[in-house]
Tab-separated table of C-alpha atoms in Angstrom:
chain	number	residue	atom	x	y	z
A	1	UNK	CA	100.732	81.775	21.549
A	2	UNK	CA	98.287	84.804	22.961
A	3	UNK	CA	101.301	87.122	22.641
A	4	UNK	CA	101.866	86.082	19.399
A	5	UNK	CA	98.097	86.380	18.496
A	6	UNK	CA	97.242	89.788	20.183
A	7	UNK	CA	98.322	91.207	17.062
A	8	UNK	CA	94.837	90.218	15.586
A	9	UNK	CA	92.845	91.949	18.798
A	10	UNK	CA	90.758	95.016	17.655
A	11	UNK	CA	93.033	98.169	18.703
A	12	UNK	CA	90.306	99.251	21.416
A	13	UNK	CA	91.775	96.226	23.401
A	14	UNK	CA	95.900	97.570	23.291
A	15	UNK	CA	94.053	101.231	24.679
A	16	UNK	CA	91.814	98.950	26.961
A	17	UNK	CA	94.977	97.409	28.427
A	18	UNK	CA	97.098	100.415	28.714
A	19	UNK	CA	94.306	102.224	30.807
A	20	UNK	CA	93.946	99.830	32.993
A	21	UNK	CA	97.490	98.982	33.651
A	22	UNK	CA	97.933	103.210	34.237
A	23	UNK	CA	94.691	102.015	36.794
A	24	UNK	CA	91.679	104.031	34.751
A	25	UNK	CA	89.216	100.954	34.495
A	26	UNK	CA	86.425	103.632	33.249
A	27	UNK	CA	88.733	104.450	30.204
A	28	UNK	CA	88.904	101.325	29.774
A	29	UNK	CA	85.362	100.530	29.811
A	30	UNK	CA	84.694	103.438	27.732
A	31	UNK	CA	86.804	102.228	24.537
A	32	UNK	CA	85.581	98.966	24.728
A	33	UNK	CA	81.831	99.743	24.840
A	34	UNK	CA	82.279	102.114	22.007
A	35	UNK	CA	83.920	98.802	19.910
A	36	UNK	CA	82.721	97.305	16.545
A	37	UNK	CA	83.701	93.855	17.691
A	38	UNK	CA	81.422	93.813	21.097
A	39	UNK	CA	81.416	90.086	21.217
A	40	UNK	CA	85.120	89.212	20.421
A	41	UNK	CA	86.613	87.119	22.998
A	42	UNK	CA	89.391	89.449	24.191
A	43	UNK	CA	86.852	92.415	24.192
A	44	UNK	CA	84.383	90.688	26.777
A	45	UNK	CA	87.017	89.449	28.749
A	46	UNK	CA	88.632	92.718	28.942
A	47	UNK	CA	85.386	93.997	30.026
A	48	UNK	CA	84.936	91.708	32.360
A	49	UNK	CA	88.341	92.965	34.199
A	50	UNK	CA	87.234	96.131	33.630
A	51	UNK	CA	83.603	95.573	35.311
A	52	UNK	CA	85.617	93.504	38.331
A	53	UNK	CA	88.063	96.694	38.881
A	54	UNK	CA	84.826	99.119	38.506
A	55	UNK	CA	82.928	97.348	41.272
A	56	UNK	CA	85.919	97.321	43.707
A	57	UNK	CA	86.422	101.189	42.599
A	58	UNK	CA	82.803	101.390	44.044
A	59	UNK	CA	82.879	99.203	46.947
A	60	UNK	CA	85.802	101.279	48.179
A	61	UNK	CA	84.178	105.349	47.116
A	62	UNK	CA	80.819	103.922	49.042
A	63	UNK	CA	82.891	102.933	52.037
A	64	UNK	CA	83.995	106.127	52.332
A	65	UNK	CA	81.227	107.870	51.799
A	66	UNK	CA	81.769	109.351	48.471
A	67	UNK	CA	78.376	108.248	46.863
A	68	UNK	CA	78.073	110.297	43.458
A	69	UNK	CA	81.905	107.941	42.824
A	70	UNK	CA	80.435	104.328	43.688
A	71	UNK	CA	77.051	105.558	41.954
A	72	UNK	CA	79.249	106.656	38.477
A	73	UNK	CA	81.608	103.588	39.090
A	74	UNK	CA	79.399	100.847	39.663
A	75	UNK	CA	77.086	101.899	36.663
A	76	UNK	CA	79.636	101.696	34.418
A	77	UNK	CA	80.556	98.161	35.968
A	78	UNK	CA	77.006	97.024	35.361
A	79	UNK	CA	77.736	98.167	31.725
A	80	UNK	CA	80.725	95.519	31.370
A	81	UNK	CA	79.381	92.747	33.191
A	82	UNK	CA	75.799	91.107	34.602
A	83	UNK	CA	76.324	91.990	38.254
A	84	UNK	CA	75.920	88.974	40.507
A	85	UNK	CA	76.199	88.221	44.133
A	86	UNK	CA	77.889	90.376	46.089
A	87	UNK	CA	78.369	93.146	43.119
A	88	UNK	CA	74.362	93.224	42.723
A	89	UNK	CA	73.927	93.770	46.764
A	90	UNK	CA	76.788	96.711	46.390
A	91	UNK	CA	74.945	97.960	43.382
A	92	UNK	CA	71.282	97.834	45.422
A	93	UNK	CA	73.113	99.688	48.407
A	94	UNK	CA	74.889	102.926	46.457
A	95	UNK	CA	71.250	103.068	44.515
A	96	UNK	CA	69.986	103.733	47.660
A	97	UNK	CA	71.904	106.083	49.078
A	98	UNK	CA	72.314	107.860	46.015
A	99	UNK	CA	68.514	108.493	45.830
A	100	UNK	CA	68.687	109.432	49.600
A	101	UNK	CA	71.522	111.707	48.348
A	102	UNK	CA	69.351	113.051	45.843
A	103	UNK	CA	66.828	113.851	47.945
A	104	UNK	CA	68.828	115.720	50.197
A	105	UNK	CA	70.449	117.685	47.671
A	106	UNK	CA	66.221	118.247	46.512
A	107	UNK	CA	65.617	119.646	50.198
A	108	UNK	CA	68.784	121.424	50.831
A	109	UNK	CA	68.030	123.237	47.574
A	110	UNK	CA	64.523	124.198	48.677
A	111	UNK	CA	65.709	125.615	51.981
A	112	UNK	CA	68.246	127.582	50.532
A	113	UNK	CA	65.817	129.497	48.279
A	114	UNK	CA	63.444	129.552	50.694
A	115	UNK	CA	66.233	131.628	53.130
A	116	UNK	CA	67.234	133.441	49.950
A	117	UNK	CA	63.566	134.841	49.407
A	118	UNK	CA	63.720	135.812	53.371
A	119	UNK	CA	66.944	137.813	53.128
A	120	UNK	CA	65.828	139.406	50.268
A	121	UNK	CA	62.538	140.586	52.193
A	122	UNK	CA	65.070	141.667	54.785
A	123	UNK	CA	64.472	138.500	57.528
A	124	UNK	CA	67.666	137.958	57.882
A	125	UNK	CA	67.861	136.110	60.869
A	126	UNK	CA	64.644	133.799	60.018
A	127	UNK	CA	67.123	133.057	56.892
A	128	UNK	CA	70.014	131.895	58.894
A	129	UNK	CA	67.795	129.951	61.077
A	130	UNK	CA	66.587	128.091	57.791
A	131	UNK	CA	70.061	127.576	56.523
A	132	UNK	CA	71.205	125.909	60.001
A	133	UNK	CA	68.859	122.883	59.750
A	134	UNK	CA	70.956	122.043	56.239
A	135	UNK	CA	74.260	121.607	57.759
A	136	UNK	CA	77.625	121.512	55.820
A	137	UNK	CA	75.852	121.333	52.052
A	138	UNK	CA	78.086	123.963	49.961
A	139	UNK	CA	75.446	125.647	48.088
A	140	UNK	CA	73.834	126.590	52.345
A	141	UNK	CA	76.953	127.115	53.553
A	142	UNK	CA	77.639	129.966	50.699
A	143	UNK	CA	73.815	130.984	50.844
A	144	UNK	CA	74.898	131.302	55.090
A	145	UNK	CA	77.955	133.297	54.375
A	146	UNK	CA	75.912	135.651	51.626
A	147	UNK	CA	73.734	136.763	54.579
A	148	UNK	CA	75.982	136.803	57.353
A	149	UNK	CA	77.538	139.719	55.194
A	150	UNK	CA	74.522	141.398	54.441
A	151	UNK	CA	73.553	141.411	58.228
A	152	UNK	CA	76.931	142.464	59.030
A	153	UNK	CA	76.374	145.790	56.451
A	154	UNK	CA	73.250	145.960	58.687
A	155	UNK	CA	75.036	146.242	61.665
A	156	UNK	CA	78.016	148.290	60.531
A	157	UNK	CA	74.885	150.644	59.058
A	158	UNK	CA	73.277	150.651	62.345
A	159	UNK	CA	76.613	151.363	64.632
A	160	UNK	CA	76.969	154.189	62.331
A	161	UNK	CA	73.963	155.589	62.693
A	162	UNK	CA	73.964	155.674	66.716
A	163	UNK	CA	77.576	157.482	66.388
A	164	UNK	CA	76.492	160.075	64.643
A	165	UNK	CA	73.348	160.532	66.745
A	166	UNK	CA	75.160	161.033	69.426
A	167	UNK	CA	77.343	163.111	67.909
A	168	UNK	CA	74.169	165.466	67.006
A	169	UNK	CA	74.362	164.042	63.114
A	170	UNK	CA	71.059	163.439	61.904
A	171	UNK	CA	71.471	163.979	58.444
A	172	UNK	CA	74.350	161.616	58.315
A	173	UNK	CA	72.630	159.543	60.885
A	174	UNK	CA	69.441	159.350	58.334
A	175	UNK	CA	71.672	158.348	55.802
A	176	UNK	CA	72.946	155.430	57.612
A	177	UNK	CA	69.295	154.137	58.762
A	178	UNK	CA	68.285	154.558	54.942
A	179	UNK	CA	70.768	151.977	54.435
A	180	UNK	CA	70.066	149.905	57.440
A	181	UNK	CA	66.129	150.072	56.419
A	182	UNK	CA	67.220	148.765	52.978
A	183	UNK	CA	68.737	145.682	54.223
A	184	UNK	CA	66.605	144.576	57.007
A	185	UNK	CA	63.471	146.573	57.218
A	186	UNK	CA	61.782	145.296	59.798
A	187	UNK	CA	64.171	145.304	62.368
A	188	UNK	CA	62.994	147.222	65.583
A	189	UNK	CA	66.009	148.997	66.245
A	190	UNK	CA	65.119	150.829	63.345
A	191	UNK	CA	61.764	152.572	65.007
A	192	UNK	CA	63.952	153.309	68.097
A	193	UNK	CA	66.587	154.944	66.062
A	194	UNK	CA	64.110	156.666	63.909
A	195	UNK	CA	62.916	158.230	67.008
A	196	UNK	CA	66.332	159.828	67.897
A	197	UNK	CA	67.043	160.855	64.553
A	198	UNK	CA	64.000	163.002	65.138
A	199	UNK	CA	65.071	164.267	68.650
A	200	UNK	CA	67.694	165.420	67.399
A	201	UNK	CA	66.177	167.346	64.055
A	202	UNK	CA	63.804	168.643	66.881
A	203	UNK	CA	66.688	170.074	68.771
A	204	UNK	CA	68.696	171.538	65.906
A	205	UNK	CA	65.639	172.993	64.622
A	206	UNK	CA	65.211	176.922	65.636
A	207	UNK	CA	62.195	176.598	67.372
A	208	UNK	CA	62.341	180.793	67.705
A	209	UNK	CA	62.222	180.656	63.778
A	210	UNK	CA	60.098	183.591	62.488
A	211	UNK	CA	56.422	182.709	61.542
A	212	UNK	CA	55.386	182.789	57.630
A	213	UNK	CA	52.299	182.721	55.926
A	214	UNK	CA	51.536	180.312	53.705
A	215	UNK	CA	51.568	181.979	50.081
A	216	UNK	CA	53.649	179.970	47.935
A	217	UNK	CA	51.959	175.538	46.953
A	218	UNK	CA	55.018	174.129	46.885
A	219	UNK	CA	54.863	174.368	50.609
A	220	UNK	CA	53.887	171.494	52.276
A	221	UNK	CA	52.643	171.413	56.191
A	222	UNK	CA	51.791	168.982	58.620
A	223	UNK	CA	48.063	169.171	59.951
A	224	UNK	CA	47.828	168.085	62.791
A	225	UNK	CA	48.396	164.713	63.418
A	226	UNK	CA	45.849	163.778	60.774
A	227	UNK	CA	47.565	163.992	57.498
A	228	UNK	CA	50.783	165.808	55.382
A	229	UNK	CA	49.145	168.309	52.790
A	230	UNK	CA	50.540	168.954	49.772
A	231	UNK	CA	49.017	171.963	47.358
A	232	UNK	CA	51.209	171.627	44.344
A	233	UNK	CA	49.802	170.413	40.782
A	234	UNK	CA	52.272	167.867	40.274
A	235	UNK	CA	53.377	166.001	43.061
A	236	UNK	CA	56.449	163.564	43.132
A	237	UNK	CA	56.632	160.518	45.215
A	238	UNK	CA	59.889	158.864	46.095
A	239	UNK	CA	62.636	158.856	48.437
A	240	UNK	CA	64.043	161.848	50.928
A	241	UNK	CA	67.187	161.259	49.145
A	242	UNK	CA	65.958	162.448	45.719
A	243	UNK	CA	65.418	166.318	45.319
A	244	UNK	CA	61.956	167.690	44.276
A	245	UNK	CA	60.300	164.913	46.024
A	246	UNK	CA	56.914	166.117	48.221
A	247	UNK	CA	56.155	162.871	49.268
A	248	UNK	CA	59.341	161.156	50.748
A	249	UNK	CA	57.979	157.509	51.370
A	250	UNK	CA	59.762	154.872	53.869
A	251	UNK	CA	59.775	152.394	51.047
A	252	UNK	CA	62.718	150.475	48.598
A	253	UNK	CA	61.768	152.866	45.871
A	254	UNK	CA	63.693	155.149	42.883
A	255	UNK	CA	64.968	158.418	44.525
A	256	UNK	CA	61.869	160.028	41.976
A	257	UNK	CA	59.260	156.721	41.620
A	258	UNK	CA	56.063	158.615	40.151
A	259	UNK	CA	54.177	162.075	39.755
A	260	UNK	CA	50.853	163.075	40.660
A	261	UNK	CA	49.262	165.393	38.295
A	262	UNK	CA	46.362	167.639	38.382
A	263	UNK	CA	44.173	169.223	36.006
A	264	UNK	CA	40.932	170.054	35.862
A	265	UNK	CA	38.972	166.356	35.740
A	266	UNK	CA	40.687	165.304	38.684
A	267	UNK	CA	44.479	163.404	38.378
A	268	UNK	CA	46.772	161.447	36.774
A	269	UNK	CA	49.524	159.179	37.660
A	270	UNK	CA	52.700	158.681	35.440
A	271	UNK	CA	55.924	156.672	36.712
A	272	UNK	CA	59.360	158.110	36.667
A	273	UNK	CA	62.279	156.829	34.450
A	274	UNK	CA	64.739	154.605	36.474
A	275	UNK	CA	68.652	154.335	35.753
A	276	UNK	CA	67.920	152.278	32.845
A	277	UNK	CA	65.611	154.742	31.295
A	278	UNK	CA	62.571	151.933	32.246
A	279	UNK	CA	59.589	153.041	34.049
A	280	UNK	CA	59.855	152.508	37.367
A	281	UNK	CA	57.375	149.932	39.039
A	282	UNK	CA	53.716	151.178	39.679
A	283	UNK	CA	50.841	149.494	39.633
A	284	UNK	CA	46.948	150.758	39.627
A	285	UNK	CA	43.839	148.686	40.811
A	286	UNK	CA	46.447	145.331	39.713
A	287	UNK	CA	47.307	146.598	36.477
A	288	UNK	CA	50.913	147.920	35.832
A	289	UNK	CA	50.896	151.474	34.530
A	290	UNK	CA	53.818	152.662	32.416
A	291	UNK	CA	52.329	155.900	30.707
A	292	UNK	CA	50.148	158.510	31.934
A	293	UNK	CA	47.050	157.158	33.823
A	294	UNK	CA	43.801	158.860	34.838
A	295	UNK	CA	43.280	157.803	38.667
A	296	UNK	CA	39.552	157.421	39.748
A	297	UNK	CA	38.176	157.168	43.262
A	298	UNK	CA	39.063	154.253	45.802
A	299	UNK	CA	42.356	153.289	43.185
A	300	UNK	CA	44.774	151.642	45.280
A	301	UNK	CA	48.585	152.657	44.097
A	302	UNK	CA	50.939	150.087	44.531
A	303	UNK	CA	54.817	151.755	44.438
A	304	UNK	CA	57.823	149.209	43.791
A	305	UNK	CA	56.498	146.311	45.527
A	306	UNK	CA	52.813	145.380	47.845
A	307	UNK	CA	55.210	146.835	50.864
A	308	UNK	CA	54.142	150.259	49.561
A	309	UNK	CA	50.076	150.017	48.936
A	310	UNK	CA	48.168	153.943	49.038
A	311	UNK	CA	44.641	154.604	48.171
A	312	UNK	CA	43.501	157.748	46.574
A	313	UNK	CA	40.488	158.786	47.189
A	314	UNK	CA	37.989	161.993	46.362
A	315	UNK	CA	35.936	161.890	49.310
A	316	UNK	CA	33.911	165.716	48.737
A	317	UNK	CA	31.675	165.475	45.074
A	318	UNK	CA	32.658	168.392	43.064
A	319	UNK	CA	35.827	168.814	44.859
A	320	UNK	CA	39.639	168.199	43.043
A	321	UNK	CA	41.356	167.971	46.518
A	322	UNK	CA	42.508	164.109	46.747
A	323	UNK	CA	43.570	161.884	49.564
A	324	UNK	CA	46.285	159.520	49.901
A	325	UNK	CA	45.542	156.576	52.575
A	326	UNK	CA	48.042	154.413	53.324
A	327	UNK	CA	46.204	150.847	53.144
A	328	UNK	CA	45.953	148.612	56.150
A	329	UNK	CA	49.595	146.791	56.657
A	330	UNK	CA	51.379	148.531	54.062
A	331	UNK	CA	55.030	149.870	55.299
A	332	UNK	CA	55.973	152.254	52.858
A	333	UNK	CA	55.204	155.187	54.953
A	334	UNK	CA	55.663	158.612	54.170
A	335	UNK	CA	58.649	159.975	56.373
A	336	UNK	CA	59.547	163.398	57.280
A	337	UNK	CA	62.663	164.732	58.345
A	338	UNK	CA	61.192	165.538	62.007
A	339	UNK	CA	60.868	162.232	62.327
A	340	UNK	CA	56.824	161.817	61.675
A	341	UNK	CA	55.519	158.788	60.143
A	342	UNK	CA	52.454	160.059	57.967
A	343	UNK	CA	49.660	157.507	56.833
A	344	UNK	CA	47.549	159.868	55.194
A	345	UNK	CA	48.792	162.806	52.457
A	346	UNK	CA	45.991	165.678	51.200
A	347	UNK	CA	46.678	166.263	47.732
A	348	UNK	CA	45.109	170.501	48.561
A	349	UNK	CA	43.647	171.543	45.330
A	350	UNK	CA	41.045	174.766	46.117
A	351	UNK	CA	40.002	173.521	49.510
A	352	UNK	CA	40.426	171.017	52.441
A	353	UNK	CA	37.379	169.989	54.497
A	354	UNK	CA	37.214	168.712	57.996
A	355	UNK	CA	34.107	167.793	59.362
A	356	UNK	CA	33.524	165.518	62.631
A	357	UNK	CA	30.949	163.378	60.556
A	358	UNK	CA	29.070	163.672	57.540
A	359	UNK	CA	31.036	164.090	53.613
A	360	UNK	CA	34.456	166.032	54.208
A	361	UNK	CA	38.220	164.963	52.803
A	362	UNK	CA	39.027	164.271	56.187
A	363	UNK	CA	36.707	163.281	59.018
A	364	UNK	CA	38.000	163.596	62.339
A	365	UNK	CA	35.299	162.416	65.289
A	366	UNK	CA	36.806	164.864	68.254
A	367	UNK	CA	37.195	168.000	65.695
A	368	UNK	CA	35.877	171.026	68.270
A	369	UNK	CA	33.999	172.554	65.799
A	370	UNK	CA	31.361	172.052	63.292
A	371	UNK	CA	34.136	172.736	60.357
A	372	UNK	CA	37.264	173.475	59.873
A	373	UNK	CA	37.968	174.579	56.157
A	374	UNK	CA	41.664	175.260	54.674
A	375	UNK	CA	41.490	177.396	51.163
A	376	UNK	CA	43.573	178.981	48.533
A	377	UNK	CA	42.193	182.525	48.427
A	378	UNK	CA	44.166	185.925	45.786
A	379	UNK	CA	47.491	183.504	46.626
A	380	UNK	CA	47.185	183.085	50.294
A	381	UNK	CA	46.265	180.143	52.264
A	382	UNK	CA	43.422	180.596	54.818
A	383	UNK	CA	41.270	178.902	57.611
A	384	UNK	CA	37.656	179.479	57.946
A	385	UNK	CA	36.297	177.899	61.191
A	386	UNK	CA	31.939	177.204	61.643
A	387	UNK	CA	30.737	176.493	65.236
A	388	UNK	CA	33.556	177.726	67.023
A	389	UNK	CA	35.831	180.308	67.990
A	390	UNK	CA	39.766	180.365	67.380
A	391	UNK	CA	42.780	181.240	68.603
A	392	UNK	CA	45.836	181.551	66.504
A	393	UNK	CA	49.269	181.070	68.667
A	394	UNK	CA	52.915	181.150	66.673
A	395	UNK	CA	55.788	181.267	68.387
A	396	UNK	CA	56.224	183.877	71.010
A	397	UNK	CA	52.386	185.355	70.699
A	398	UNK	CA	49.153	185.191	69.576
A	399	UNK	CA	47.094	186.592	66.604
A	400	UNK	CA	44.304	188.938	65.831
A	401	UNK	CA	41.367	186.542	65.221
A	402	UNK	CA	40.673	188.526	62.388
A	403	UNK	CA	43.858	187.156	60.438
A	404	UNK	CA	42.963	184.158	58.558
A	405	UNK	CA	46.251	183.060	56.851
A	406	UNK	CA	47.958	180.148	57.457
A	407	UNK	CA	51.105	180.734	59.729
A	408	UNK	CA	54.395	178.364	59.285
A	409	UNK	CA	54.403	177.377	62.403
A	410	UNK	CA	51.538	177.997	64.234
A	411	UNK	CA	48.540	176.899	66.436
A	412	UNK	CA	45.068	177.023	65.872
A	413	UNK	CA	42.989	176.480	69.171
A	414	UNK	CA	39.490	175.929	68.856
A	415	UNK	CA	36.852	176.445	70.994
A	416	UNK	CA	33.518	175.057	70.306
A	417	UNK	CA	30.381	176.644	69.927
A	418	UNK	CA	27.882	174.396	69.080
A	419	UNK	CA	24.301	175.431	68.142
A	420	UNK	CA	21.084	172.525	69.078
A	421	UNK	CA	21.143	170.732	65.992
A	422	UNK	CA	24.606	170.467	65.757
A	423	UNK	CA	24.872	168.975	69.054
A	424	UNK	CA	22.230	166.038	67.911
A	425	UNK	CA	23.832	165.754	64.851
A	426	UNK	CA	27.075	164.882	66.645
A	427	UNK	CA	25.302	162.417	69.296
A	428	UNK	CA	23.509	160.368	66.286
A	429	UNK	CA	27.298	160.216	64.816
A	430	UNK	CA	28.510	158.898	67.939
A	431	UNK	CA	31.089	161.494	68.066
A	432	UNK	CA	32.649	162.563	71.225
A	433	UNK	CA	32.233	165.638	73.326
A	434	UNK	CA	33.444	168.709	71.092
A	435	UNK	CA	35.973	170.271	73.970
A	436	UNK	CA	38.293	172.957	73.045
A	437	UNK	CA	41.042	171.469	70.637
A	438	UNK	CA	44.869	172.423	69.524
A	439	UNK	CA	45.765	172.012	65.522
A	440	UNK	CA	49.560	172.597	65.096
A	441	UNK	CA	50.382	173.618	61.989
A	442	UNK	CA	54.096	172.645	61.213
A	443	UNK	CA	56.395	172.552	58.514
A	444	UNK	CA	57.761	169.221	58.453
A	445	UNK	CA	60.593	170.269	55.774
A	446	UNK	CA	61.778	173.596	57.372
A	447	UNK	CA	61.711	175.637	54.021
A	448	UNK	CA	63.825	179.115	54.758
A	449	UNK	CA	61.998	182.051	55.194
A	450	UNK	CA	61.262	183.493	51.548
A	451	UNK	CA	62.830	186.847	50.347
A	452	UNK	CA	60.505	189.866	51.451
């Protein structure tokens, strides 16, 4: 008699059946929920078949362990059927382990981006250590394998960069620690290498090579070890691997990131164009600056990222020459081929004062003299030395006195000669002894000798 009645079912009960006979109780479920006859005998009961098969579905996905199954499964069970007795218990249990699940997957998630945000700052291996705590989870274990590979382009970097040191290399060796610096920057192996890249320059370098004066600002020199100085009216920072940079900076930056520019109120910053034709990131006293801007003193110049923080400064009133400063931590610094790390760049407009104490663009405590002035005089650069004597040494000889120019490479050494008030002036500075002093005068870049 039900066979011969079925006929008068509601046809989501002959799909009901069929999925559950092909062993699909959610299907099942699925069509009879969605029916217009929700409390027609055949529907509920067919639920209620469904609901049973749903909870054993779940009993057996929680038993082994797959809880987003029994969590789906016995939901849709509690959707057929009240769940009693041993069904409500199951359905308390997978609730809770689902949550614990969740919560998990919440944590896992967390640790992952944190290890993300230290690869991409180049800690690789305080990444892996954070993506070892979160076991097997799929999204760590592909977050693991993303910087394994990066650390293995470190290392392949870094292999390739001893070779060709030792195969006397260094501008393919400096091209394989650029790339090694870009992916983990603050690994130490990198300071250790830098220092043989520059053993080497050092060695290839002519160190016989013909002394030059100084006549042309594009020409850039290395004072000391006080500061890089730089005489040209528009001054690029960047990357050694960009041409027609003056400032290369050890930083993640575009091959040209921004130009200085002088005039006669002072200078002006304007960033470069990237691949994109989008200014490239600078940022002035926490403000981002994407056209021309006019710097003022004690600025602080922040170049791609805070990694790469300088301050520009006017330190002498009336004066046009600028300084660069590096600011306390910052890591973008600028890099020479010889190997120098520079934290402080003079932007040389007519002048350059040193000065043991007192107002001067740089103030150096042992200078051996009163002052020690650099200036641009009929298209020559020149020392001028007050309270002291010099001696000018380039390679293979020494100097009249009476030349002033500046000689690529060369040597100024300074004896002091003091007068009385000098001397007090020094002792209420609390600067030390002036004793007779050396100021090499290098050209970090190695320009050739221009035509004669």
């Amino acid at each position: 008699m039900g066979e011969a009645m079925a006929w008068l079912d509601p046809p989501e009960c002959v799909a009901a059946r069929d999925a559950l006979a092909a062993g699909n109780p959610t299907q099942a479920a699925q069509r009879l929920l969605a029916s217009k006859y929700p409390q027609h005998r055949e529907v509920r009961r067919l639920l209620a078949e469904a609901g049973n098969r749903l909870v054993e579905t779940a009993r057996r996905q929680y038993e082994s362990g797959h809880v987003e199954a029994a969590f789906e499964a016995i939901q849709w069970a509690g959707r057929c059927m009240p769940l009693e007795g041993d069904a409500l218990a199951l359905s308390h249990s997978i609730a809770a382990a689902h949550e614990a699940r969740r919560d998990e997957q919440a944590w896992v998630a967390g640790q992952v981006a944190k290890a993300k945000h230290l690869a991409q700052e180049g800690h690789l291996l305080s990444a892996l250590d954070v993506l070892r705590a979160c076991g097997s989870h799929a999204g760590a274990e592909r977050a693991q394998a993303e910087v394994n590979e990066q650390l293995s382009r470190f290392q392949r970097a870094l292999e390739a960069c001893r070779q060709c040191v030792e195969s006397n290399r260094a501008e393919a060796a400096y091209r394989h620690w650029q790339i090694a610096r870009g992916l983990m920057p603050h690994s130490p192996e990198l300071a250790e290498l830098a220092g043989r890249i520059a053993r080497v320059l050092a060695r290839n370098a002519d160190a016989q090579r013909e002394h030059v004066p100084v006549s042309d600002r594009a020409w850039r020199f290395l004072l000391g070890p006080w500061a890089l100085a730089v005489s040209s009216a528009e001054v690029c920072l960047g990357t050694a691997r960009a041409e027609g940079v003056h400032v290369p900076l050890q930083a993640p930056l575009h091959g040209r990131h921004a130009v200085l520019l002088r005039d006669r109120q002072g200078w002006q910053l304007a960033p470069c164009r990237d691949g994109h034709d989008r200014p490239c990131r600078v940022n002035v006293a926490g403000h981002l600056v994407e056209t021309l801007y006019r710097l003022a003193d004690g600025d602080v110049l922040e170049l791609g990222g805070p990694h790469c923080q300088w301050r520009f400064r006017l330190p002498l009133p009336g004066s046009t020459t600028a300084v660069l400063e590096a600011t306390f931590g910052s890591q973008g610094l600028a890099w020479t081929p010889g190997g120098r790390l520079v934290s402080r760049v003079v932007l040389l407009d007519r002048d350059l004062v040193v000065r043991p104490y007192g107002e001067a663009h740089l103030v150096v405590p042992d200078l051996a003299c009163k002052e020690l002035r650099f200036r641009w005089e009929a298209g020559q650069l020149q020392w001028l030395v007050e309270g002291g004597s010099v001696r000018v040494e380039v390679p293979g000889r020494s100097l009249e006195a009476s030349d002033q120019r500046v000689y690529l490479p060369s040597r100024l050494v300074i004896c002091p000669e003091l007068d009385e008030p000098e001397l007090l002036g020094r002792t209420a500075a609390g600067c030390p002894p002036a004793d007779e002093m050396q100021v090499d005068l290098t050209d970090p870049f190695l320009p050739s000798k221009p035509a004669q």
